[in-house]
Amino acid sequence: MKAITINSLKQANPIIDMPTPELQPGNVLIKVHATAVNHVDLAWVSGKRKPDDTILGLELAGEVVDAGDSNVKVGQRVAALVDKGGYAEFASVPADRLIPLPDDVSYAKGASIPESYLTAYQTLFLIGNLQENQTVLIHAGASGVGTAAIQLAKQIKHATVITTSSTEKTAICKANGADYAIDYKQQDFEAEVDKITNHRGVDLVLDFIGADYFNANVNSVATDGQLVLIGDLSGSIVNNVNLRYIMMKRMSITGTLLSTRSPEYKAKLTAEFVAKTKALFADQTLEPTVGAEFDLQDALSAQKYMHDQKNVGKIVLKV
Amino acid sequence: MKAITINSLKQANPIIDMPTPELQPGNVLIKVHATAVNHVDLAWVSGKRKPDDTILGLELAGEVVDAGDSNVKVGQRVAALVDKGGYAEFASVPADRLIPLPDDVSYAKGASIPESYLTAYQTLFLIGNLQENQTVLIHAGASGVGTAAIQLAKQIKHATVITTSSTEKTAICKANGADYAIDYKQQDFEAEVDKITNHRGVDLVLDFIGADYFNANVNSVATDGQLVLIGDLSGSIVNNVNLRYIMMKRMSITGTLLSTRSPEYKAKLTAEFVAKTKALFADQTLEPTVGAEFDLQDALSAQKYMHDQKNVGKIVLKV
């Protein structure tokens, strides 16, 4: 089958021939129609993981062609979070990771669901414990996780959603449902949040930016609020952290990563997510944001596009 | 009635005459027999609060002399967490804050229960979510909250308890049930915890020390573990905080203070605490550590004793 590995990506023709995966017990075989690019892919390629024949790709959408020992129907259109193997023609996926795709959701949109929506769902509700009508600050609001989080917070908890993004991406945040779209290039988000919340602060912050935003995030959280760290795009090392503020606010700071969680956790998260969102994807209340599509063979260009922060929502690879 | 206020404490004779408190609806009047010293008392006196006629003292033990509109029995021996007013002959206390004292628990021991045990209970179980047989690191293990936390973690969750303390206080930690008592003057606690837990780290850290311990605390937490910040005795400002570690470990850092919580929260916490610990105080499985007793008129000396870190467990004032 066609596939792109960490080793092959930088070749003139990155698509190489690999054996079709053998079906493990509990897995189904999927004919992949689309996958999506994640920051982890870029990290693996840039040396965070030893270059080898690992097939890239942490999420995919396609159709079930062999149900194995499961009771999934052959032909079922699905998306799934995978540990690797999305940049390929076929993938073997645990049956308990499948997200059934409604008829009107394309494979490109389907491939944009797993990482972004599961991460957003987990951080907003399971970790962040967002309650009805609370206020949430979502950084990188026009990103894949950002757009998913805006939609989930609005549609499931009727939250007041404040986002940050670059000037040109504020419209995307608004289109996805943000009540306030702060332009971080022109505005100081801490001052804006203080104004919007009438000095109260927000109940929850979802942050991908890390070091540069950390202290302003702490200052932006309300009493008994929470900061969830999902990324550190600006760096990891923070100075002048004030523990007194953290105590006075009785706030929590929680770091999380989805990819390193156990298979059991991912299965449980997927089941809860499907139960809560299936109808909302079917009637397009939730709609993945596909910002760009590339052919699989142009995966390196797609990764460069993400590296250069050109993307809005997800970057999809058509397989 | 006799009382000591923020204003009166530094007088040659600090005990002044104040009106006996009027009974508010829902409150009972207590004849106070003992109160205990807390760091907040020192902070108030040193100027963190405007000097006025506020009566010092955040906890007390005594007997109910007027039950007001409650169904508490006159003569009932009780302890209670109060917002102020412990350094006095009488105190008006919400009936839903009362901790009934078993016959064998003296007033001195009773006055040592509210702040320490409620704080330890809240941070170990309600915030820290400590599970059966997990491992907890308790800093300042010989302090009031430290000794209470060792006992509660051992007796209620059979936890493996690791403490830090100065050389001369390690024996107190052991006597209260600690499995490992690290001497912070001779040993590097991060290295010791790494050794004791076989590189796994601890599920929970209770910290009162703050800045000086923060990064070593983060390094000492296991995957999915938690650091609860209850104090900042060494300072509040931390540098070189590594957010990547926090994310990789999927850990939480939670700040908390008991004194600023709402009356409803304190009542609910007290009710749960009493239900879970009543029998354990009655049979002396839980036993408050009274390290020193002073007469009320010597309150300033008692505060100096705490300031100089001479205390083990609680410092009690006899009223």
XYZ file of C-alpha atoms in Angstrom, chain B residues 2 22 46 54 66 70 87 89 91 102-103 112 161 197 213 222 235 247 259 299 312:
21
model
C -11.578 38.974 78.078
C -24.492 38.920 70.365
C 2.442 42.221 61.158
C -10.873 42.460 65.325
C -26.341 29.222 74.663
C -30.212 25.524 67.086
C -8.619 34.714 71.376
C -13.670 34.217 76.527
C -17.444 33.321 70.722
C -15.311 13.073 72.236
C -14.962 12.928 76.045
C -5.785 21.916 67.499
C 3.491 8.789 53.446
C 9.321 5.690 44.599
C 10.421 23.799 46.635
C 4.157 11.049 39.114
C 8.373 33.052 49.152
C 2.202 18.700 30.268
C -9.937 30.958 55.395
C -0.195 35.231 73.027
C 5.872 20.904 66.521
